[in-house]
Coordinates of C-alpha atoms and ligand atoms in Angstrom, one line a residue:
X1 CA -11.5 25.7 7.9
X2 CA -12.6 29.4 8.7
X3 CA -13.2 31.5 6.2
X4 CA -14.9 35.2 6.2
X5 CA -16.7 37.5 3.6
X6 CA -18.2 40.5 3.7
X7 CA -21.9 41.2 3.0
X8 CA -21.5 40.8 -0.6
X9 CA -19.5 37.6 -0.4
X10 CA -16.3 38.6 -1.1
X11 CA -13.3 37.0 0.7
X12 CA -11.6 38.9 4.0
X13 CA -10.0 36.4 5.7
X14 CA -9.1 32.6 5.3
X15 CA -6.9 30.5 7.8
X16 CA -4.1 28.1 7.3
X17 CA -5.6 24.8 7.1
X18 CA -8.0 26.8 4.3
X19 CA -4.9 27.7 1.9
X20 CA -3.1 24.1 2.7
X21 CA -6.2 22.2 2.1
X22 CA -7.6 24.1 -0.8
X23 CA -3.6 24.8 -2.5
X24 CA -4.9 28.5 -2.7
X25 CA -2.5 31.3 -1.1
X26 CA -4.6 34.1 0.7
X27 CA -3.1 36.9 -1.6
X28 CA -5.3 34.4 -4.4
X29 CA -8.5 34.3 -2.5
X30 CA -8.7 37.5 -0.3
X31 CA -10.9 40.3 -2.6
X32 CA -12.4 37.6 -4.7
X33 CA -16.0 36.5 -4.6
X34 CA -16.1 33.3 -2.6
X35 CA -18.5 32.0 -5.1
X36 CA -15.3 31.3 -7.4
X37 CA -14.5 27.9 -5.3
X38 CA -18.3 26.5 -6.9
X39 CA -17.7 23.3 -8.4
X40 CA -20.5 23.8 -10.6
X41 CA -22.6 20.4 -8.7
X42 CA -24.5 22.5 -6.6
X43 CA -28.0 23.6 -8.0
X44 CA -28.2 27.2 -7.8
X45 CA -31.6 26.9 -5.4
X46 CA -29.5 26.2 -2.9
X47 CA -27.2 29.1 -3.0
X48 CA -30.1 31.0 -3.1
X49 CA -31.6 29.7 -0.2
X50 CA -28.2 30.2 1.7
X51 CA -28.0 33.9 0.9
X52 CA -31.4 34.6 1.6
X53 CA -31.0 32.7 5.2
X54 CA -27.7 34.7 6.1
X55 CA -28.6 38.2 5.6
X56 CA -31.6 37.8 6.9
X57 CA -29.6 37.6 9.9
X58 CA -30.1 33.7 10.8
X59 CA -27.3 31.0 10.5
X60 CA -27.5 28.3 7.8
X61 CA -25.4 25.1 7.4
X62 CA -25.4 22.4 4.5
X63 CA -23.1 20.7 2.0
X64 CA -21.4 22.4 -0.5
X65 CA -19.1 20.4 -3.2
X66 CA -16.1 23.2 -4.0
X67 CA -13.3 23.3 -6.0
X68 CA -9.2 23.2 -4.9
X69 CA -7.0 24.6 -7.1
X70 CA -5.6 22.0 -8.9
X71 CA -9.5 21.0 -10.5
X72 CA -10.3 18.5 -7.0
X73 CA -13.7 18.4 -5.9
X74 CA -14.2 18.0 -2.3
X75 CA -17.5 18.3 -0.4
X76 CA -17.4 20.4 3.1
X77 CA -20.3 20.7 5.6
X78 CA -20.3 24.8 6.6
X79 CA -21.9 26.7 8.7
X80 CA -22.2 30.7 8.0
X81 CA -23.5 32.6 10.4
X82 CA -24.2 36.5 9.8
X83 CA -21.4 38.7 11.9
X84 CA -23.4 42.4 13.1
X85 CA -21.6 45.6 14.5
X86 CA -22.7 47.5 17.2
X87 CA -25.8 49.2 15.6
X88 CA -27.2 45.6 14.5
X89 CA -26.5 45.8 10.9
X90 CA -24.6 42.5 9.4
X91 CA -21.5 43.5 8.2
X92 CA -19.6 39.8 7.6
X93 CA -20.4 36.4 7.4
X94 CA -18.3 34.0 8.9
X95 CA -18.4 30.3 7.3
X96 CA -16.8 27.2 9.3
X97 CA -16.4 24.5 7.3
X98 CA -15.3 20.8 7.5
X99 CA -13.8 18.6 5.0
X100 CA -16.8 15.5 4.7
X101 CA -15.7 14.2 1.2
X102 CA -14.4 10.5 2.8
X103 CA -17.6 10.3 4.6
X104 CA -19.6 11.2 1.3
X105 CA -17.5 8.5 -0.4
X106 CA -17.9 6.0 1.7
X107 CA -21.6 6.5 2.0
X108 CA -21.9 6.4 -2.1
X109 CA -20.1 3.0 -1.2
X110 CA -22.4 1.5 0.9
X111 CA -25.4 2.6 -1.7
X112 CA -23.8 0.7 -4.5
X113 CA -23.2 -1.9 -2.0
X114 CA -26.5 -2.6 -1.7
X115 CA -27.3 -2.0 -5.5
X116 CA -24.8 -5.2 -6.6
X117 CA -26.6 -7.2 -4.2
X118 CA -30.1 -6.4 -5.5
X119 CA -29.0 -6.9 -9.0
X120 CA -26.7 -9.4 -8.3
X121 CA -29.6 -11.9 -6.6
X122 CA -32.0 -10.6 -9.7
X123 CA -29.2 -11.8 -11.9
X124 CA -28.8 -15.1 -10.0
X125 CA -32.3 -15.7 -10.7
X126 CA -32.5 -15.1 -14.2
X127 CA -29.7 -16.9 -14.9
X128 CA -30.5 -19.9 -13.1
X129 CA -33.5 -20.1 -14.1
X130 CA -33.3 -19.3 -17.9
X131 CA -30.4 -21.8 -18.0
X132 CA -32.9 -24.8 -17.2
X133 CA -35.3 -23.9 -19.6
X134 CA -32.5 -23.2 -22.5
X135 CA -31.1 -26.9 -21.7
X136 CA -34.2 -28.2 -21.9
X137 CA -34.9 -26.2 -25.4
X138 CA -31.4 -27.5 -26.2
X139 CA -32.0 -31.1 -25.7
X140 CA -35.6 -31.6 -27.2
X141 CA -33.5 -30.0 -30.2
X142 CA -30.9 -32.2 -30.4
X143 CA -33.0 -35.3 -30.0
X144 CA -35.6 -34.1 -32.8
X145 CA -32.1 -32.9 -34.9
X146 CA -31.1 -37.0 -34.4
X147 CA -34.4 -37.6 -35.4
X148 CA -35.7 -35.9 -38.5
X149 CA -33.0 -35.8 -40.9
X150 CA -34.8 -35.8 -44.0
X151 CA -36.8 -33.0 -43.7
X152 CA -34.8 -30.5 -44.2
X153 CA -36.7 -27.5 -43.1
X154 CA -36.8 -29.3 -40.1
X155 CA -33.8 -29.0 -39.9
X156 CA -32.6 -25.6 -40.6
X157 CA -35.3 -24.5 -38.1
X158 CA -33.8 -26.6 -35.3
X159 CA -30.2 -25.7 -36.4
X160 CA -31.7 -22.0 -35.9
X161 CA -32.8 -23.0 -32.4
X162 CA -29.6 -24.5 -31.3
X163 CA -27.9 -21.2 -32.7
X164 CA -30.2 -19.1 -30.6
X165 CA -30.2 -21.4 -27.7
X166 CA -26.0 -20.7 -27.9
X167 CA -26.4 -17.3 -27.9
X168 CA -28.7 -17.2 -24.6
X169 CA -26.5 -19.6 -23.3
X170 CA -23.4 -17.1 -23.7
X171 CA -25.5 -14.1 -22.4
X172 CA -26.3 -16.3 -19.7
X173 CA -22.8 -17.1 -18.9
X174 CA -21.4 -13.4 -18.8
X175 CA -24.6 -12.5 -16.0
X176 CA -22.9 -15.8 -14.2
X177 CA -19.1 -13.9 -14.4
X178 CA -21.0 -10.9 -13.0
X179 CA -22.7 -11.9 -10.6
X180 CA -20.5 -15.6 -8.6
X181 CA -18.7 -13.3 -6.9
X182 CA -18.4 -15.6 -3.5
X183 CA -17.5 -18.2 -5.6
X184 CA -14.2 -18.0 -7.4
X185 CA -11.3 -20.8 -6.9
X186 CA -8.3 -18.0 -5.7
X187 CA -6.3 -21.5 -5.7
X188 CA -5.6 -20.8 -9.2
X189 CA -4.4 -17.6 -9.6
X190 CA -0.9 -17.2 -10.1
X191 CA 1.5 -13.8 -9.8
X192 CA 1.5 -11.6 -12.9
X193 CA 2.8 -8.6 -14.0
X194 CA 0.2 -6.3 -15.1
X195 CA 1.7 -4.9 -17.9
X196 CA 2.1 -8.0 -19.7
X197 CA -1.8 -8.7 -19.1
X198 CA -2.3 -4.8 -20.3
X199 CA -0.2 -5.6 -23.5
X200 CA -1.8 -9.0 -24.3
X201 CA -5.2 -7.2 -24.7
X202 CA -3.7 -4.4 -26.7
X203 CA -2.2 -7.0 -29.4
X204 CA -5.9 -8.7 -28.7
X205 CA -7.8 -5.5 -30.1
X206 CA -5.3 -4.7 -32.2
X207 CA -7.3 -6.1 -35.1
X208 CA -10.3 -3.9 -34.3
X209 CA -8.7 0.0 -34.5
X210 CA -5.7 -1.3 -37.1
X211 CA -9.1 -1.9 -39.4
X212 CA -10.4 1.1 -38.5
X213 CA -6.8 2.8 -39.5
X214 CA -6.9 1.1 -43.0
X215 CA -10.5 1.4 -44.0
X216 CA -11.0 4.7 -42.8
X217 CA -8.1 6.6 -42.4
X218 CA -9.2 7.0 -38.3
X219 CA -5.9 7.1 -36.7
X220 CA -5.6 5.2 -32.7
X221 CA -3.0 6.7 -30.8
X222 CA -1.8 3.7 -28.1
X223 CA 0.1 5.2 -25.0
X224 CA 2.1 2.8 -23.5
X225 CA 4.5 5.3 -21.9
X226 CA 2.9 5.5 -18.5
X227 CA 3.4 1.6 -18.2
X228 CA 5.6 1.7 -15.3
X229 CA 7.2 -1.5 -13.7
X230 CA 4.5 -2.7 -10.7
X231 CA 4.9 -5.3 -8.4
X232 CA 3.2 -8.5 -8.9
X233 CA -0.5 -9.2 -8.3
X234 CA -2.4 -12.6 -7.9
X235 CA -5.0 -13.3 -10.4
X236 CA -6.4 -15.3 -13.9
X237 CA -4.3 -14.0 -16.5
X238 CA -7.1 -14.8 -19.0
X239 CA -9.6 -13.0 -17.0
X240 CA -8.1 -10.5 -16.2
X241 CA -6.9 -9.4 -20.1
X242 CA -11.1 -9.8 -20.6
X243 CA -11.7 -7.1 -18.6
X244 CA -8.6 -5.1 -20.7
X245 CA -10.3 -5.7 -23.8
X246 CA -13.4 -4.9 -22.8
X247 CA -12.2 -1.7 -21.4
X248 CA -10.3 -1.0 -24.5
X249 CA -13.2 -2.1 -27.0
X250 CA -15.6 0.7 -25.0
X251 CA -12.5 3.2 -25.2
X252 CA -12.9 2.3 -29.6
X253 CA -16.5 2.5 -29.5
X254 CA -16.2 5.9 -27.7
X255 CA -13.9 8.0 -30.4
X256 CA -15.6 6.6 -33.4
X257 CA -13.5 9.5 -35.1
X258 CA -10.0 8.4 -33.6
X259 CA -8.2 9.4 -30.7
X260 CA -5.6 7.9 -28.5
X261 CA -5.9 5.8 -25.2
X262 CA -3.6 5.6 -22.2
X263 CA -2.2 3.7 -20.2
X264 CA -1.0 4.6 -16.6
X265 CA 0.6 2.5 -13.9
X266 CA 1.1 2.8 -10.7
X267 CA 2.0 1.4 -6.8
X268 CA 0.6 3.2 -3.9
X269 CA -0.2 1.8 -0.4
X270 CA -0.3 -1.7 -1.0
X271 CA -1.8 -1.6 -4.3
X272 CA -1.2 -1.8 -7.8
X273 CA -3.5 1.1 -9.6
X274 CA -3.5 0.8 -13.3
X275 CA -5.2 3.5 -15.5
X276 CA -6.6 3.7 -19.1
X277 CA -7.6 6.9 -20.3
X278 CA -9.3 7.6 -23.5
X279 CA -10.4 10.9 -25.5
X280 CA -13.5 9.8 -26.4
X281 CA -17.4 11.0 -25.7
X282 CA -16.8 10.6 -22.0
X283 CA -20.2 9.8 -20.5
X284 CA -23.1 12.1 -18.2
X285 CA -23.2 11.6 -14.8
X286 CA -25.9 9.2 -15.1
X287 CA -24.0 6.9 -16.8
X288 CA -21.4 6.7 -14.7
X289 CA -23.6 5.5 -12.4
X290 CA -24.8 2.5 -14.3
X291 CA -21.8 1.6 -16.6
X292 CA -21.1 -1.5 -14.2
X293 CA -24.9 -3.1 -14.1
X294 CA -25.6 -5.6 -16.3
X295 CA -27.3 -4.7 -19.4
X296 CA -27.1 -1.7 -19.2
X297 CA -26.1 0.3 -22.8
X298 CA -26.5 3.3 -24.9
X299 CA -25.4 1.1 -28.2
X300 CA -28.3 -0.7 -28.1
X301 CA -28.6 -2.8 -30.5
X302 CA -25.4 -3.5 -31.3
X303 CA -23.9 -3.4 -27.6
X304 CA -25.3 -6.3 -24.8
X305 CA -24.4 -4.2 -21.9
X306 CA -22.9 -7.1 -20.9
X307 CA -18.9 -5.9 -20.9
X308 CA -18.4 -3.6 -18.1
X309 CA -20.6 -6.0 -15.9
X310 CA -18.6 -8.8 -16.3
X311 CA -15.5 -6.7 -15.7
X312 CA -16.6 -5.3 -12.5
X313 CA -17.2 -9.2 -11.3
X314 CA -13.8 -9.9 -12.7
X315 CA -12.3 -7.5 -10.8
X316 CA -13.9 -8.0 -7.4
X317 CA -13.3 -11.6 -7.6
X318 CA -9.6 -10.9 -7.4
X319 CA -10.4 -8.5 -4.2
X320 CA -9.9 -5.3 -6.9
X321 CA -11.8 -2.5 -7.1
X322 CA -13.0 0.0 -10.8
X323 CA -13.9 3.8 -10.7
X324 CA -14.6 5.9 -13.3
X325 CA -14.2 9.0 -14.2
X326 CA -15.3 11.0 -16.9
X327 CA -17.4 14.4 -18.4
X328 CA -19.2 14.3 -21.6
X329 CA -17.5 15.2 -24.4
X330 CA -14.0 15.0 -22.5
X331 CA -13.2 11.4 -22.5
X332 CA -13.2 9.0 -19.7
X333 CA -10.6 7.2 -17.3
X334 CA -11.4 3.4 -15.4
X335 CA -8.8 3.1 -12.8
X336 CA -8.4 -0.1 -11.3
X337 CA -6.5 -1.0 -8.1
X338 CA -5.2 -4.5 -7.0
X339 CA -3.8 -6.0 -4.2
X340 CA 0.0 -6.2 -4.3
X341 CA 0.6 -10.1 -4.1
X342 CA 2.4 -11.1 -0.9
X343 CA 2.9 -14.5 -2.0
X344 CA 6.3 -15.0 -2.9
X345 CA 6.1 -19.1 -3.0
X346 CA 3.7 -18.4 -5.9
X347 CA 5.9 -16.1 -8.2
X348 CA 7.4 -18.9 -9.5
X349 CA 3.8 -20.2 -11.5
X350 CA 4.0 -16.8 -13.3
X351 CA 6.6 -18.6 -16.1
X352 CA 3.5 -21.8 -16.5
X353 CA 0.9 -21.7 -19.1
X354 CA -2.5 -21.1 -17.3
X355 CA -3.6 -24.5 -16.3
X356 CA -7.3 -25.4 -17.7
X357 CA -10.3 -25.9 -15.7
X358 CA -11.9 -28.4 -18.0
X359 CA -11.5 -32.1 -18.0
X360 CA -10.1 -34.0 -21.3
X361 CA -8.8 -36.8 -23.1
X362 CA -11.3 -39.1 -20.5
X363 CA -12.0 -42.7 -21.6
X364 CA -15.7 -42.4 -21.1
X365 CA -18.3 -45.7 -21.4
X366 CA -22.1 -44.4 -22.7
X367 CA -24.4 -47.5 -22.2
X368 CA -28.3 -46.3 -22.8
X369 CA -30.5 -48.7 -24.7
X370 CA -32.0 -46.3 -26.8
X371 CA -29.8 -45.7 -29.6
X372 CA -29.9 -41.8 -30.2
X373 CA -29.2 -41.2 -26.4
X374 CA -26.2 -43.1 -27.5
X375 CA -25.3 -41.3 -30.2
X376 CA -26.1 -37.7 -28.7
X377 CA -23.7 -38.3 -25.7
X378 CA -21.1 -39.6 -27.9
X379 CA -21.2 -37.5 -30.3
X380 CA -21.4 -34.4 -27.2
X381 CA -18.3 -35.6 -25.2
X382 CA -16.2 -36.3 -28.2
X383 CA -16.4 -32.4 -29.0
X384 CA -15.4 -31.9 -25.1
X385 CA -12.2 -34.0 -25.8
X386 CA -12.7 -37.0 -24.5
X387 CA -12.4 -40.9 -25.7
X388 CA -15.7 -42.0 -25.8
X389 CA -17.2 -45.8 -26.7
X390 CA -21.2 -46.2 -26.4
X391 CA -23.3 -49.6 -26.4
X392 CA -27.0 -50.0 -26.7
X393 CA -26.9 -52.8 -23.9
X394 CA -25.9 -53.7 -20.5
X395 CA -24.9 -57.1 -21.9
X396 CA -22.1 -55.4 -23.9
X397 CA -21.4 -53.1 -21.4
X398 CA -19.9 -55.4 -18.8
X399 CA -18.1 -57.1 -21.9
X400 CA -16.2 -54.2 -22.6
X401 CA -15.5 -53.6 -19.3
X402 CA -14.1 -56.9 -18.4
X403 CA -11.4 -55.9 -21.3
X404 CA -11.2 -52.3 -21.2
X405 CA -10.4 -49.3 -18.8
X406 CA -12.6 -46.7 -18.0
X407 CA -12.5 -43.5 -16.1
X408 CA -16.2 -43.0 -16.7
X409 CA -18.9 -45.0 -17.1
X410 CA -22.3 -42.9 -17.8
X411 CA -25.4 -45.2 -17.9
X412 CA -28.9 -45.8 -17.5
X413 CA -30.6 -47.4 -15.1
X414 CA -33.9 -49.3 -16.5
X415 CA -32.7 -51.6 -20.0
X416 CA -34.3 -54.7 -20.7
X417 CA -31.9 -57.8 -19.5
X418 CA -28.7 -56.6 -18.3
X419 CA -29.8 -52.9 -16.4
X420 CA -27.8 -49.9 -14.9
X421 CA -28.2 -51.4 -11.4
X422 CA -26.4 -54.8 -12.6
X423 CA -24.0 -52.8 -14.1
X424 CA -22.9 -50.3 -11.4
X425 CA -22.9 -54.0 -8.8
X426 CA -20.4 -55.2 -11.5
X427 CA -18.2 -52.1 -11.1
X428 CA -18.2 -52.1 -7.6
X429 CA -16.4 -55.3 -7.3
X430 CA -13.4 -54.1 -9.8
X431 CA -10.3 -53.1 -8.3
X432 CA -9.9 -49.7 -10.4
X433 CA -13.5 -49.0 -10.2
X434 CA -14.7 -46.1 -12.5
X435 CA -16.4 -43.4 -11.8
X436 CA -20.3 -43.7 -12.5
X437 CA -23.0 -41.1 -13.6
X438 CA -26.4 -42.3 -13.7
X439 CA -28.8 -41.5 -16.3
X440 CA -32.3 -41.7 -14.8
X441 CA -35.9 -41.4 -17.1
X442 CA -38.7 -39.8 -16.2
X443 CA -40.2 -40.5 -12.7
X444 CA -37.5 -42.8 -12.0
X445 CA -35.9 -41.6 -8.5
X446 CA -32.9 -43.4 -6.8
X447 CA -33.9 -43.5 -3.1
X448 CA -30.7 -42.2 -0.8
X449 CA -30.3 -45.8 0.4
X450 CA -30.1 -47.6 -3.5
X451 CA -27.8 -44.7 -4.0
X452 CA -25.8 -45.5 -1.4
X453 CA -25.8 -49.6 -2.3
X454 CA -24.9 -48.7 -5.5
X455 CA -22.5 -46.0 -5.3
X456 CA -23.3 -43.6 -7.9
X457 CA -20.7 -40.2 -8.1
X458 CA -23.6 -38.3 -10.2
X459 CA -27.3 -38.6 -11.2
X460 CA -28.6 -36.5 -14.1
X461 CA -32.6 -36.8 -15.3
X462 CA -33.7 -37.3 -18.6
X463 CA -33.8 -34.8 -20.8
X464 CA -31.0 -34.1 -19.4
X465 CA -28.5 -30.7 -19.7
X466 CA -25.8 -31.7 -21.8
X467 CA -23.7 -28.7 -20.2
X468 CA -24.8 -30.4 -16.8
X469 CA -23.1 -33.6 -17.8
X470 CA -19.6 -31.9 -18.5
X471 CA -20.2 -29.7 -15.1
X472 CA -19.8 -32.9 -13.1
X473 CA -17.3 -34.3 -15.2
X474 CA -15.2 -31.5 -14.3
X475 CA -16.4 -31.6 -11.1
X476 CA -15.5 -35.3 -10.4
X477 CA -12.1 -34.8 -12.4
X478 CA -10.8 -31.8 -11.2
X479 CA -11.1 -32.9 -8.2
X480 CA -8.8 -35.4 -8.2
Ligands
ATP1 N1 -14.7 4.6 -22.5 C1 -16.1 4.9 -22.5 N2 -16.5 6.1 -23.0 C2 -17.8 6.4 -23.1 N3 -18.8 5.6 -22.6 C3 -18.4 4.4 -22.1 C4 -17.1 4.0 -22.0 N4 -17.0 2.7 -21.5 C5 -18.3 2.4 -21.2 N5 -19.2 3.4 -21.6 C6 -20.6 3.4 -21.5 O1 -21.0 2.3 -20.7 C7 -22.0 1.5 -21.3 C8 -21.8 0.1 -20.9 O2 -20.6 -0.5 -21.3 P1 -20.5 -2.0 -21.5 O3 -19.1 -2.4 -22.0 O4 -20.9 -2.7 -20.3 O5 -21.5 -2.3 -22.6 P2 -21.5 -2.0 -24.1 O6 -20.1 -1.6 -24.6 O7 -22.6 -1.1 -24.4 O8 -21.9 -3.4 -24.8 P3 -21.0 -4.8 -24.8 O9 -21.7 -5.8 -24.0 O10 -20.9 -5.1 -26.2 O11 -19.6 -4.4 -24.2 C9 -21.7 1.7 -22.8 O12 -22.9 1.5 -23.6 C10 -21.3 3.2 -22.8 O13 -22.4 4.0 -22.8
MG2 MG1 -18.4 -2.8 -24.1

C-alpha cells in the first residue's frame, strides 16, 4: 500500500490496493489527516518518535496497528521516508506499508503456545501430586471414620475432612480436564448438531437468570435467532454443553444488572464457528489474555478460575479452537470453531444416549482379613454400582467361589491360613477365571516373576486410593 501526506500529515495520494484493503474511497481519505486511521493501540511515544524522525529528513519504519473502515484492526509494517524539492526542503512524506496482521497473529500463537505448555506441565504436577496426598488424607479418614464411632466430635471433624478432601479432589479434577489434552479417547465421540448442545446448556442455566428474573426484576434477554442450521461436528455431547454453561454462567456473572446473550452460528471453510455474545462488563486487555489459565479470576472468592480453563481443554481436545473478544464496559464475544465431521458412518450414533465410561453392576469378591478393610471396600464399590460380597478369610473365599461367579476378585495377599497367593493359584485353574486386584500392606512387594506366576490384572498398596481402585476397574472393564 502507498500512501502520501504532505508535511503536516494530511493525505495526497493513496493507491488501489490502499482503498480495497482499508474499504476507504480516496474522495474519504484524500485532505484528511492520516492520523484518523489510529486504532487507538499505539502509545503516542511512538508517533512522536516517527514525526520527529521524518522531518528531520531521515526515513523511519515500524508497526503501526490502524483502523479499516468497517472498525477492523490490522497491523502494517511502513516505511515513510521524507520526499524534498529541489531547494532541499521536505515537502511530502511518502509511507509504504505492508499488511503483517497474519504474521502478528500467528506469532501471538506460538507465545500462547508455549504459555499452555508451561502451565499445563505446572498443572500436571500439582495435580498429580496433590491427588496422592488427598487419597492418602482420604483413606486415614475413612479408616479412623470406621473406627471411632462413638466420639462424636471425632466424627464431625473427619466428616469435615472428607468434605474438604471432596472439594480438592473436584478442584483437582477440573486442572486434570484442563490440562490431559494428549490424552482423550476421540473413539467416543459421536456426530452432533451444535445447536442442540447450545440449547441443552441454555435449559441447563435456565434456573440461574429465571431466579434472577423473579427475585430481582433483572430481565435476560436469550437470542437464539442467529442459531443457524451447521453441519455436524464429532465430539462428547456432555462435554461439550460444560463448556456452554460455563460460557453462559460468565456471560450472567458479567451483566449483574441484566442484559441479553447471543447466539451466532456459522460454517466457513471446513468449520463450524459458533458465537455467544453478551452485553455485559466486557473485560481489559489484560484479561483477555489470561481468561483461559487456570485459576485465574477477578470473583475471587466466589469464582475458582477454574471454568474457562477447563473449557479451553475441552475444546482443544476435540481439535477446536476459542478467542475472545471484548472492551470493557462493552460486552464480550467467545467464538469457537470446530471441525466439520467427515464421518458419515458415525452420524448414525448421534440418535444413542452417550455411552458411560464407568464400569457397573460388577459382581465383585473383597477378601482382607482385617474386618474394616472389608467393610470400607464394600461399603466404597457398592456406591460405584456394583454387586459386592466381602469375607474376612481366605478359607471362605475359595468357598464362595467354588459356588459363585465373579468378575472381580480384590484380595490381600498375607492372611493367616488360607492367603492371597493360595487364593489367586485357586483362580487360576477355573475355567471363567476372574479378574484379580491385589491388595498389598506395607513393604510387601510382589517381585515381577511372583507376579507373573500368579497372574495378577492390578496391584494397589495399602492405604490405598479408593478412587485408584475404581480407575482400574474401569480400566480392566472398559476394556473388554
Ligand atoms: N463473559 C465475560 N464477561 C466478562 N468477563 C469474563 C467473561 N467470561 C470470563 N470473564 C473473566 O474471566 C475470568 C475467568 O473466567 P472463569 O470462568 O475461568 O472463572 P470464574 O468465572 O471467575 O470462576 P468459575 O471457576 O466459578 O467459573 C472471570 O473471573 C472474568 O474476569
Ligand atoms: Mg466461570
Amino acid at each position: 500500500m502507498i500512501m502520501i501526506t504532505d508535511t503536516r500529515g494530511n493525505i495526497k495520494y493513496v493507491n488501489p490496493r490502499f482503498t480495497q484493503f482499508t474499504g476507504y474511497t480516496s474522495e474519504e481519505v484524500i485532505g484528511k489527516d492520516m492520523r484518523f486511521l489510529k486504532s487507538g493501540e499505539i502509545p503516542p511515544e511512538v508517533f512522536k518518535e516517527l514525526w520527529e524522525t521524518i522531518t528531520s529528513g531521515n526515513e523511519w519504519r515500524g508497526e503501526f496497528c490502524n483502523k479499516k473502515k468497517n472498525g477492523e484492526l490490522y497491523w502494517e509494517y511502513a516505511f515513510i521516508s521524507p520526499v524534498k524539492n529541489t531547494e532541499g526542503i521536505i515537502n511530502h512524506f511518502v509511507a509504504v506499508k505492508a499488511d503483517i496482521t497474519d504474521l502478528k497473529k500467528s506469532g501471538e500463537k506460538l507465545l500462547e503456545s508455549e504459555r499452555f505448555e508451561v502451565i499445563n506441565t505446572m498443572s500436571l504436577g500439582i495435580a498429580h501430586e496433590f491427588s496422592n496426598i488427598l487419597a492418602i488424607i482420604y483413606g486415614y479418614a475413612q479408616l479412623l471414620k470406621e473406627n471411632y464411632r462413638e466420639s462424636k466430635e471425632l466424627m464431625d471433624g473427619l466428616r469435615t475432612i472428607c468434605r474438604k478432601v471432596n472439594d480438592g479432589s473436584e478442584i483437582i479434577k477440573k486442572m486434570q480436564e484442563y490440562t490431559n489434552i494428549k490424552k482423550d479417547d476421540t473413539s467416543r465421540f459421536m456426530a452432533l448438531d451444535i445447536r442442540d448442545i447450545i440449547k441443552s446448556a441454555i435449559d441447563f442455566t435456565k434456573p440461574r437468570w429465571k431466579d434472577m428474573v423473579l427475585t430481582k426484576g433483572i430481565i435476560y434477554d436469550i437470542d437464539k435467532k442467529g442459531l443457524k442450521k451447521a453441519p455436524t461436528i464429532l465430539g462428547n455431547p456432555l462435554k461439550l454443553k460444560e463448556v456452554f454453561v460455563n460460557i453462559i454462567n460468565n456471560a450472567v456473572d458479567a451483566m449483574p444488572d441484566g442484559g441479553r446473550i447471543s447466539f451466532r452460528t456459522w460454517r466457513k471453510n471446513g468449520s463450524v464457528f459458533i458465537s455467544i455474545s453478551d452485553t455485559g462488563k466486557g473485560m481489559s486487555e489484560d484479561v483477555q489474555k489470561r481468561v483461559f489459565d487456570p485459576f485465574f479470576t477477578t470473583r475471587r472468592p466466589k469464582g475458582t478460575g477454574l471454568g474457562m480453563s477447563v473449557s479451553y481443554g475441552i475444546i482443544k481436545r476435540h481439535g477446536g479452537e476459542i478467542d475472545v473478544e471484548s472492551k470493557s464496559g462493552k460486552g464480550s464475544t467467545f467464538t469457537l470453531k470446530f471441525p466439520i465431521n467427515r464421518e458419515k458412518a458415525r452420524t448414525t450414533e448421534s440418535s444413542k444416549p452417550t455411552k458411560q465410561k464407568k464400569a457397573k453392576n460388577l459382581n465383585i469378591l473383597v477378601v482382607d482379613d482385617d474386618i474394616k478393610i472389608c467393610r470400607i471396600l464394600n461399603k466404597f464399590l457398592s456406591k460405584e454400582g456394583h454387586n459386592v460380597r466381602s469375607v474376612d478369610s481366605g478359607d471362605e473365599a475359595i468357598k464362595l467361589l467354588k459356588s459363585e461367579v465373579f468378575d472381580l476378585v480384590l484380595c490381600d495377599l498375607i492372611m493367616p491360613m488360607v492367603t492371597g497367593y493360595d487364593i489367586i493359584r485357586f483362580l487360576n485353574m477355573l475355567d471363567k477365571r476372574p479378574k484379580v486386584g491385589v491388595i498389598t500392606g506395607w513393604g510387601e512387594e510382589i517381585g515381577p516373576r511372583m507376579k507373573e506366576d500368579i497372574k495378577v490384572d492390578f496391584v494397589i498398596k495399602k492405604p490405598f486410593d479408593i478412587t485408584e481402585i475404581s480407575g482400574h476397574i474401569n480400566d480392566l472393564f472398559n476394556a473388554e
